[in-house]
Amino acid sequence: MRNAPTILHLDMDAFYASVEQASKPSLRGKAVVVGGIGPRGVVATASYEARVFGVHSAMPTAQARRLAPHAAYLVPRFGIYRDISERVMGLLRELSPLVEPLSLDEAFVDLEAGGAAWDETSARLVGARLRADIRAVTGLAGSVGLAASKMLAKIASEQAKPNGLVLIEPGTERALLGPMPVRTLPGVGPATGDHLRRVGIHTVEEIAEAGEDELVRLLGKAHGHALYAMALAHDERPVVAEREAKSVSVEDTYDVDIHDRVRVGLEVQRLAGRCVRRLRGAGLSGRTIVLKVRRYDFSTLTRSETLRGPTDDPAVVREAAARLLDSVDTTGGVRLLGVGVSGLADYTQEDLFAQVAGESAEHSVEEGDEEPVGEQPAAGPVERRWVAGHDVRHVEYGHGWVQGSGVGRVTVRFETPESEPGRVRTFRVDDPGLEAVEPLPLVGVAPAGSGGSRGAGGSGADGIQGAGEAGLAEAGDGGVGDIPVGPGPG
């Protein structure tokens, strides 16, 4: 381990909720919950104001509504989150070539590798400057942890929240870790934590006192050795600039179980198209197509098919997904569907016959449908629907965002990041003067309320899943796929 705190961990404060508060003046300082807003939705991020009521990440949205009925419940806008994330990651890459993103709002940086810091004083100055730069570029707050290892830097950033900076001085690590609960250490989840608790181990110091042999006996050789080393504050993991992606996947959870087999097939085709667009956006192709089906009784089935070579052709992926669906019994209804591609490569080997056969199918799926949709009628005209929290523009009133919709009406609050809290107006869902638009930039806005609490990834369903801690994904079960949308932003 190093003798200087030159590993930095950045964690944006309640990233999704803070973006929404910065975008919407009327929500600053108020309870905001971002995630799936339908009956089966899951909370992605809750602001501090919402956490006061007990709302937290990964909680079912229905439970959150009971705890905080007056909070604003918004569907994630992953486009603007990614844009802001790219700006933040750009600032980190100016500090060092070794930047390891963990998610859209979190990353490690090796300051020593970039010559940005070499001791405690220089590291603290870099951290303070980074927080100021992030505020200037995005209008948002981030918390910074500085330490001699990745594990300790992440612990420091947790202590720094919200909107702070904590530096752990070399030599003080054991004293700091000792009284902390065992769940503080990486790799200690609920199951391992309960196992240790049952044998009387509650703190990190008690792990160290138990000894390596006892931990190996309790947890196995690999886990026992690793956990003992971390309890002694030993963490030699390097900051890795690039992580190999393992899979690309998308999935939707539906408010109402889908019983119509034809409808299930159409959803799988649409998901396959979205998956390929994410695959191509990442400059990847893959050999193995994976179908995930969660049935009415919560049983989850996974089917996969490996092709002769990697592909990023939508017709090939759709045909493979359809074949996989043929082997799944959907009697009784389906609550979740997902399509993924693994065995990734950076080149393709086209299946020309499948491409020709699937050409018609490719054009039958709406290519602009980037956002997950919920249950819709299988046939007939589809009512124009609007997504809570997403951006719209009216020919007369200008830019605003959807507060809610139903019974043929949509309610819009007209305001911008730089305006005062705006007025609310209601329109017919098919009002010709109302259209979905791209979000406005946040730069130049005032700080977004009090920041917000830390999110746990995202509750969306699209993801590029990496190895280990990488997970550049908005992963979750029941995120954005809870609500049907009309012509939403791309």
Coordinates of C-alpha atoms in Angstrom, one line a residue:
M1 CA 0.0 0.0 0.0
R2 CA 1.1 3.6 -0.7
N3 CA 2.6 5.9 1.9
A4 CA 0.6 8.9 0.5
P5 CA -3.2 9.5 0.1
T6 CA -3.0 9.7 -3.7
I7 CA -6.0 7.5 -4.6
L8 CA -9.2 9.6 -5.0
H9 CA -12.7 8.3 -5.0
L10 CA -15.5 10.6 -6.3
D11 CA -19.1 10.0 -5.6
M12 CA -21.7 12.5 -6.9
D13 CA -24.3 13.3 -4.2
A14 CA -27.7 11.7 -5.0
F15 CA -26.8 12.0 -8.7
Y16 CA -30.2 11.4 -10.3
A17 CA -32.2 13.3 -7.7
S18 CA -29.7 16.2 -7.8
V19 CA -29.9 16.5 -11.6
E20 CA -33.7 16.6 -11.3
Q21 CA -33.6 19.3 -8.6
A22 CA -31.1 21.3 -10.6
S23 CA -33.3 21.0 -13.7
K24 CA -36.6 21.9 -11.9
P25 CA -36.5 24.9 -9.7
S26 CA -39.8 24.0 -8.1
L27 CA -38.2 20.8 -6.7
R28 CA -35.2 22.3 -5.0
G29 CA -35.2 21.6 -1.3
K30 CA -38.1 19.2 -1.7
A31 CA -38.4 15.4 -1.5
V32 CA -37.6 13.8 -4.9
V33 CA -37.7 10.1 -5.7
V34 CA -36.3 8.9 -9.1
G35 CA -37.0 5.4 -10.4
G36 CA -39.8 3.3 -11.7
I37 CA -43.1 5.0 -10.8
G38 CA -45.5 2.2 -11.5
P39 CA -46.8 -0.4 -9.0
R40 CA -43.7 -2.6 -9.6
G41 CA -41.2 0.2 -9.8
V42 CA -38.0 0.4 -7.6
V43 CA -36.4 3.6 -6.2
A44 CA -33.1 4.4 -7.9
T45 CA -32.2 7.5 -5.9
A46 CA -34.0 9.5 -3.2
S47 CA -33.0 13.0 -2.2
Y48 CA -32.1 13.8 1.4
E49 CA -35.5 15.4 1.8
A50 CA -37.1 12.1 0.9
R51 CA -34.8 10.1 3.0
V52 CA -36.0 11.9 6.1
F53 CA -39.2 9.9 5.6
G54 CA -37.3 6.6 5.3
V55 CA -37.2 6.3 1.5
H56 CA -34.0 4.8 0.2
S57 CA -32.5 3.2 -3.0
A58 CA -33.8 -0.2 -4.0
M59 CA -37.0 0.2 -2.1
P60 CA -40.2 -0.6 -3.9
T61 CA -41.8 2.6 -5.2
A62 CA -45.2 1.6 -3.7
Q63 CA -43.6 1.5 -0.2
A64 CA -41.9 4.8 -0.9
R65 CA -45.2 6.4 -1.8
R66 CA -46.6 5.2 1.6
L67 CA -43.7 6.8 3.4
A68 CA -43.5 10.0 1.4
P69 CA -46.8 10.5 -0.4
H70 CA -46.1 14.2 -1.1
A71 CA -42.7 13.6 -2.8
A72 CA -42.1 14.1 -6.5
Y73 CA -41.9 10.7 -8.3
L74 CA -40.0 11.0 -11.5
V75 CA -38.9 8.5 -14.2
P76 CA -35.1 8.6 -14.9
R77 CA -33.8 10.7 -17.8
F78 CA -30.7 8.6 -18.6
G79 CA -29.7 10.8 -21.5
I80 CA -29.0 13.8 -19.4
Y81 CA -27.4 11.7 -16.7
R82 CA -25.0 10.2 -19.2
D83 CA -24.2 13.7 -20.6
I84 CA -23.3 15.1 -17.2
S85 CA -21.4 11.9 -16.3
E86 CA -19.2 12.3 -19.4
R87 CA -18.4 15.9 -18.3
V88 CA -17.4 14.8 -14.8
M89 CA -15.3 11.9 -16.1
G90 CA -13.6 14.3 -18.5
L91 CA -12.5 16.4 -15.5
L92 CA -11.2 13.3 -13.8
R93 CA -9.2 12.3 -16.9
E94 CA -7.5 15.7 -16.9
L95 CA -6.0 14.7 -13.5
S96 CA -4.7 11.3 -14.5
P97 CA -4.7 8.7 -17.3
L98 CA -5.8 6.1 -14.7
V99 CA -9.6 6.7 -14.1
E100 CA -11.7 3.7 -13.1
P101 CA -15.5 4.5 -13.5
L102 CA -17.7 2.4 -11.3
S103 CA -21.0 3.8 -12.5
L104 CA -22.3 7.0 -14.0
D105 CA -21.7 8.9 -10.8
E106 CA -18.7 7.2 -9.2
A107 CA -15.0 6.6 -10.1
F108 CA -11.5 6.0 -8.7
V109 CA -8.6 8.2 -9.8
D110 CA -4.8 7.5 -9.4
L111 CA -3.5 11.0 -8.8
E112 CA 0.1 9.8 -8.5
A113 CA 0.0 8.3 -12.0
G114 CA -0.9 11.6 -13.5
G115 CA 1.5 13.6 -11.4
A116 CA -1.4 15.6 -9.9
A117 CA -0.5 14.7 -6.3
W118 CA 2.3 13.1 -4.4
D119 CA 1.6 13.8 -0.7
E120 CA -1.2 14.8 1.7
T121 CA -1.1 18.5 0.9
S122 CA -1.1 18.2 -2.9
A123 CA -3.8 15.5 -2.7
R124 CA -6.1 17.7 -0.6
L125 CA -5.6 20.7 -3.0
V126 CA -6.5 18.5 -6.0
G127 CA -9.6 17.2 -4.3
A128 CA -10.8 20.7 -3.3
R129 CA -10.2 22.0 -6.8
L130 CA -12.0 19.0 -8.4
R131 CA -15.1 19.6 -6.3
A132 CA -15.1 23.3 -7.4
D133 CA -14.7 22.4 -11.0
I134 CA -17.5 19.9 -10.9
R135 CA -19.8 22.6 -9.4
A136 CA -18.8 25.0 -12.1
V137 CA -19.2 22.6 -15.0
T138 CA -22.4 20.8 -13.9
G139 CA -24.0 22.9 -11.1
L140 CA -23.9 19.7 -8.9
A141 CA -22.1 18.6 -5.8
G142 CA -19.8 15.6 -5.4
S143 CA -18.1 14.1 -2.4
V144 CA -14.4 13.2 -2.5
G145 CA -12.4 10.6 -0.5
L146 CA -8.6 10.5 -0.5
A147 CA -6.5 7.7 0.9
A148 CA -3.6 5.3 0.2
S149 CA -5.9 2.5 -1.2
K150 CA -9.1 2.1 -3.1
M151 CA -11.0 0.6 -0.2
L152 CA -10.1 3.5 2.1
A153 CA -10.7 6.1 -0.5
K154 CA -14.3 4.8 -0.9
I155 CA -14.8 4.7 2.8
A156 CA -13.6 8.3 3.0
S157 CA -16.0 9.5 0.4
E158 CA -18.9 7.9 2.3
Q159 CA -17.8 9.9 5.4
A160 CA -17.6 13.0 3.3
K161 CA -21.2 13.0 2.2
P162 CA -22.9 15.2 1.4
N163 CA -20.8 17.7 -0.5
G164 CA -17.5 17.2 1.4
L165 CA -14.0 16.0 1.3
V166 CA -12.3 13.5 3.7
L167 CA -8.6 12.5 3.6
I168 CA -7.4 9.5 5.6
E169 CA -3.9 10.0 6.7
P170 CA -1.5 7.1 6.2
G171 CA -0.9 5.4 9.5
T172 CA -4.3 6.0 10.9
E173 CA -6.2 3.4 8.8
R174 CA -6.4 0.6 11.5
A175 CA -7.7 3.0 14.2
L176 CA -10.3 4.3 11.7
L177 CA -11.5 0.9 10.5
G178 CA -11.5 -0.9 13.9
P179 CA -14.9 0.3 15.3
M180 CA -16.7 0.2 11.9
P181 CA -19.3 -2.5 11.2
V182 CA -18.2 -5.5 9.1
R183 CA -20.4 -4.4 6.3
T184 CA -18.1 -1.5 5.7
L185 CA -15.6 -3.8 4.0
P186 CA -15.9 -4.6 0.3
G187 CA -17.4 -8.1 -0.4
V188 CA -19.3 -8.3 2.9
G189 CA -22.9 -8.4 1.9
P190 CA -26.0 -9.3 3.9
A191 CA -25.3 -13.0 3.9
T192 CA -21.6 -12.8 4.9
G193 CA -22.5 -10.1 7.5
D194 CA -25.2 -12.3 9.1
H195 CA -22.8 -15.3 9.1
L196 CA -20.1 -13.3 10.9
R197 CA -22.7 -11.8 13.3
R198 CA -23.8 -15.3 14.3
V199 CA -20.3 -16.2 15.5
G200 CA -20.0 -12.9 17.4
I201 CA -18.1 -10.8 14.9
H202 CA -19.6 -7.4 14.5
T203 CA -16.8 -4.9 13.8
V204 CA -13.7 -4.8 11.6
E205 CA -11.5 -5.0 14.7
E206 CA -13.2 -8.2 15.7
I207 CA -12.4 -9.6 12.2
A208 CA -8.7 -8.8 12.7
E209 CA -8.8 -10.4 16.2
A210 CA -10.5 -13.6 14.9
G211 CA -7.4 -14.3 12.9
E212 CA -6.9 -15.4 9.3
D213 CA -7.2 -19.1 10.0
E214 CA -10.6 -18.7 11.6
L215 CA -11.9 -16.5 8.8
V216 CA -10.8 -19.1 6.2
R217 CA -12.6 -21.8 8.2
L218 CA -15.8 -19.6 8.3
L219 CA -15.8 -18.2 4.8
G220 CA -13.5 -20.3 2.7
K221 CA -9.9 -19.8 1.6
A222 CA -10.2 -16.9 -1.0
H223 CA -12.8 -14.9 0.9
G224 CA -11.2 -15.5 4.3
H225 CA -7.7 -14.4 3.2
A226 CA -9.1 -11.3 1.4
L227 CA -11.3 -10.2 4.3
Y228 CA -8.5 -10.6 6.8
A229 CA -6.2 -8.4 4.7
M230 CA -8.8 -5.7 4.4
A231 CA -9.5 -5.7 8.1
L232 CA -5.8 -4.9 8.5
A233 CA -6.2 -2.0 6.0
H234 CA -4.2 -3.9 3.3
D235 CA -5.6 -3.3 -0.2
E236 CA -3.2 -3.5 -3.1
R237 CA -5.8 -3.3 -5.9
P238 CA -4.7 -0.9 -8.6
V239 CA -6.8 1.7 -10.3
V240 CA -7.7 0.2 -13.7
A241 CA -8.4 2.6 -16.5
E242 CA -10.3 0.2 -18.7
R243 CA -12.5 -2.7 -17.8
E244 CA -13.6 -5.2 -20.3
A245 CA -17.4 -5.3 -20.7
K246 CA -18.9 -8.7 -20.1
S247 CA -22.4 -8.1 -21.5
V248 CA -24.9 -5.6 -22.8
S249 CA -28.5 -6.0 -21.8
V250 CA -31.9 -4.3 -21.5
E251 CA -35.0 -5.4 -19.6
D252 CA -38.5 -4.0 -18.7
T253 CA -40.9 -4.8 -15.9
Y254 CA -44.6 -4.4 -16.6
D255 CA -47.3 -2.9 -14.4
V256 CA -49.7 -5.6 -15.5
D257 CA -48.7 -9.2 -16.4
I258 CA -48.6 -9.8 -20.2
H259 CA -50.7 -12.8 -21.1
D260 CA -51.0 -12.4 -24.8
R261 CA -48.3 -14.5 -26.4
V262 CA -48.2 -12.3 -29.5
R263 CA -47.6 -9.3 -27.3
V264 CA -44.8 -11.1 -25.4
G265 CA -43.1 -11.8 -28.8
L266 CA -43.4 -8.1 -29.9
E267 CA -41.9 -7.0 -26.6
V268 CA -39.0 -9.4 -27.0
Q269 CA -38.4 -8.0 -30.5
R270 CA -38.4 -4.4 -29.3
L271 CA -36.0 -5.2 -26.4
A272 CA -33.7 -7.0 -28.9
G273 CA -33.6 -3.8 -31.0
R274 CA -32.8 -1.6 -28.0
C275 CA -30.1 -4.0 -26.9
V276 CA -28.4 -3.9 -30.3
R277 CA -28.5 -0.1 -30.3
R278 CA -26.7 -0.1 -27.0
L279 CA -24.3 -2.7 -28.3
R280 CA -23.5 -0.6 -31.4
G281 CA -23.2 2.5 -29.3
A282 CA -20.5 0.8 -27.3
G283 CA -18.7 -0.3 -30.5
L284 CA -19.2 -3.9 -29.6
S285 CA -20.6 -7.2 -30.9
G286 CA -21.4 -10.5 -29.3
R287 CA -21.8 -14.2 -29.8
T288 CA -24.3 -15.2 -27.1
I289 CA -27.9 -14.0 -27.1
V290 CA -29.6 -14.3 -23.7
L291 CA -33.4 -14.1 -23.0
K292 CA -34.7 -13.5 -19.5
V293 CA -38.3 -14.1 -18.5
R294 CA -39.8 -13.5 -15.1
R295 CA -43.2 -15.1 -14.9
Y296 CA -46.3 -14.2 -12.9
D297 CA -45.2 -16.4 -10.0
F298 CA -41.8 -14.6 -9.8
S299 CA -40.0 -17.6 -11.2
T300 CA -37.2 -16.4 -13.5
L301 CA -36.1 -18.4 -16.6
T302 CA -32.9 -17.6 -18.6
R303 CA -32.3 -19.1 -22.0
S304 CA -29.2 -18.5 -24.2
E305 CA -28.0 -19.3 -27.7
T306 CA -24.4 -19.0 -28.9
L307 CA -23.9 -18.0 -32.6
R308 CA -21.1 -19.0 -34.9
G309 CA -19.5 -15.6 -34.6
P310 CA -20.0 -12.2 -33.0
T311 CA -22.7 -9.9 -34.5
D312 CA -24.3 -6.6 -33.9
D313 CA -27.0 -7.1 -36.5
P314 CA -30.5 -6.4 -35.2
A315 CA -32.2 -9.0 -37.4
V316 CA -29.8 -11.8 -36.1
V317 CA -30.4 -10.8 -32.5
R318 CA -34.1 -10.6 -32.9
E319 CA -34.3 -14.0 -34.6
A320 CA -32.2 -15.6 -31.9
A321 CA -34.3 -14.0 -29.1
A322 CA -37.5 -15.3 -30.9
R323 CA -36.1 -18.8 -31.0
L324 CA -35.3 -18.7 -27.3
L325 CA -38.8 -17.4 -26.5
D326 CA -40.2 -20.5 -28.3
S327 CA -38.8 -22.7 -25.5
V328 CA -40.3 -20.7 -22.7
D329 CA -43.8 -21.3 -21.3
T330 CA -45.5 -18.0 -20.7
T331 CA -48.8 -19.4 -19.6
G332 CA -50.1 -17.5 -16.7
G333 CA -48.5 -14.2 -17.6
V334 CA -45.1 -12.4 -17.8
R335 CA -44.0 -9.6 -15.5
L336 CA -40.5 -9.0 -16.8
L337 CA -38.7 -9.5 -20.1
G338 CA -35.0 -8.9 -20.9
V339 CA -32.7 -9.5 -23.8
G340 CA -28.9 -9.4 -23.5
V341 CA -25.7 -10.1 -25.5
S342 CA -22.6 -11.6 -24.0
G343 CA -19.3 -13.0 -25.4
L344 CA -18.4 -9.5 -26.6
A345 CA -15.9 -8.6 -29.2
D346 CA -15.0 -5.5 -31.2
Y347 CA -15.7 -7.0 -34.6
T348 CA -18.6 -8.7 -36.3
Q349 CA -19.1 -11.8 -38.4
E350 CA -22.4 -11.2 -40.2
D351 CA -25.0 -13.9 -40.7
L352 CA -26.2 -12.8 -44.1
F353 CA -29.0 -15.3 -44.4
A354 CA -30.4 -14.3 -41.1
Q355 CA -30.0 -10.6 -42.0
V356 CA -32.0 -11.0 -45.2
A357 CA -34.7 -13.1 -43.5
G358 CA -35.0 -10.5 -40.7
E359 CA -35.0 -7.4 -42.9
S360 CA -38.8 -6.9 -42.6
A361 CA -38.8 -7.5 -38.9
E362 CA -36.1 -4.9 -38.4
H363 CA -38.3 -2.2 -40.0
S364 CA -41.3 -3.3 -38.0
V365 CA -39.8 -2.2 -34.7
E366 CA -39.7 1.5 -33.8
E367 CA -36.1 2.5 -34.0
G368 CA -36.6 5.6 -32.0
D369 CA -37.9 3.8 -29.0
E370 CA -35.0 4.2 -26.6
E371 CA -37.0 4.5 -23.4
P372 CA -38.7 1.3 -21.9
V373 CA -42.4 1.2 -22.2
G374 CA -45.0 -0.4 -20.1
E375 CA -48.2 -2.3 -20.8
Q376 CA -50.0 -1.0 -23.9
P377 CA -52.9 -2.3 -25.9
A378 CA -52.0 -5.0 -28.4
A379 CA -53.9 -3.4 -31.2
G380 CA -55.8 -0.2 -32.2
P381 CA -54.7 3.4 -31.7
V382 CA -52.3 4.1 -28.9
E383 CA -53.1 7.0 -26.7
R384 CA -50.4 9.6 -26.6
R385 CA -48.7 9.3 -23.1
W386 CA -46.3 11.5 -21.3
V387 CA -43.6 10.4 -18.8
A388 CA -43.4 12.0 -15.4
G389 CA -40.3 14.3 -15.1
H390 CA -39.5 14.3 -18.8
D391 CA -39.1 17.5 -20.8
V392 CA -41.7 19.0 -23.1
R393 CA -42.2 22.3 -25.0
H394 CA -45.5 24.1 -25.7
V395 CA -45.8 26.5 -28.6
E396 CA -47.3 29.1 -26.4
Y397 CA -45.8 28.5 -22.9
G398 CA -42.3 27.3 -23.8
H399 CA -40.2 24.7 -22.0
G400 CA -41.5 22.6 -19.1
W401 CA -41.7 19.1 -17.6
V402 CA -44.4 16.6 -17.1
Q403 CA -45.8 16.5 -13.6
G404 CA -48.3 13.7 -14.4
S405 CA -50.8 12.4 -16.8
G406 CA -54.0 10.3 -16.8
V407 CA -57.7 10.3 -17.9
G408 CA -56.7 12.0 -21.2
R409 CA -54.9 14.9 -19.6
V410 CA -51.3 15.8 -19.0
T411 CA -50.1 18.4 -16.4
V412 CA -47.0 20.4 -17.2
R413 CA -45.0 22.8 -15.0
F414 CA -43.3 25.4 -17.2
E415 CA -39.8 26.3 -15.9
T416 CA -36.2 26.0 -16.9
P417 CA -33.0 25.4 -14.8
E418 CA -32.4 29.2 -14.7
S419 CA -35.9 30.4 -14.1
E420 CA -38.0 30.8 -11.0
P421 CA -40.4 28.0 -10.1
G422 CA -42.9 27.9 -12.9
R423 CA -46.7 27.7 -13.3
V424 CA -48.6 24.5 -13.8
R425 CA -51.0 24.0 -16.7
T426 CA -53.1 21.1 -17.9
F427 CA -53.6 20.0 -21.5
R428 CA -55.2 17.2 -23.5
V429 CA -52.8 14.3 -24.0
D430 CA -53.1 14.9 -27.8
D431 CA -52.7 18.7 -27.7
P432 CA -50.9 19.5 -31.0
G433 CA -49.0 22.3 -29.4
L434 CA -47.2 20.1 -26.9
E435 CA -44.2 18.0 -27.9
A436 CA -41.4 16.0 -26.1
V437 CA -38.0 17.7 -26.3
E438 CA -34.4 17.2 -25.1
P439 CA -33.4 18.4 -21.6
L440 CA -31.9 21.8 -21.2
P441 CA -28.3 22.1 -19.9
L442 CA -27.7 22.7 -16.2
V443 CA -24.6 24.8 -16.5
G444 CA -25.1 28.2 -14.9
V445 CA -27.8 27.1 -12.6
A446 CA -27.8 27.6 -8.8
P447 CA -26.9 24.6 -6.6
A448 CA -29.5 21.9 -6.6
G449 CA -31.0 22.3 -3.2
S450 CA -29.2 20.5 -0.5
G451 CA -27.8 17.9 -2.8
G452 CA -29.5 14.6 -1.9
S453 CA -28.7 11.2 -0.7
R454 CA -26.6 8.7 -2.4
G455 CA -28.2 6.5 -5.0
A456 CA -27.3 2.9 -5.6
G457 CA -26.8 2.7 -9.3
G458 CA -30.0 3.2 -11.2
S459 CA -33.3 1.5 -11.6
G460 CA -33.3 1.5 -15.3
A461 CA -33.1 -1.6 -17.2
D462 CA -30.4 -0.9 -19.8
G463 CA -26.8 -1.8 -19.0
I464 CA -23.3 -2.4 -20.2
Q465 CA -22.1 -4.8 -17.5
G466 CA -18.5 -4.9 -16.7
A467 CA -16.2 -7.0 -14.6
G468 CA -15.9 -6.7 -10.9
E469 CA -16.9 -3.2 -9.7
A470 CA -17.3 -1.7 -13.1
G471 CA -20.9 -2.0 -14.0
L472 CA -21.5 1.0 -16.2
A473 CA -25.1 0.3 -16.0
E474 CA -28.5 1.5 -15.0
A475 CA -29.4 -1.8 -13.7
G476 CA -32.4 -2.9 -11.7
D477 CA -35.6 -4.8 -11.7
G478 CA -38.6 -2.7 -12.3
G479 CA -37.1 0.7 -13.2
V480 CA -38.2 2.7 -16.2
G481 CA -40.3 0.1 -17.8
D482 CA -43.2 0.9 -15.5
I483 CA -44.9 3.5 -17.6
P484 CA -46.0 3.7 -21.3
V485 CA -44.6 6.7 -23.2
G486 CA -45.5 8.6 -26.3
P487 CA -42.9 10.3 -28.5
G488 CA -40.4 10.8 -25.8
P489 CA -36.9 12.3 -26.1
G490 CA -34.4 10.2 -28.0

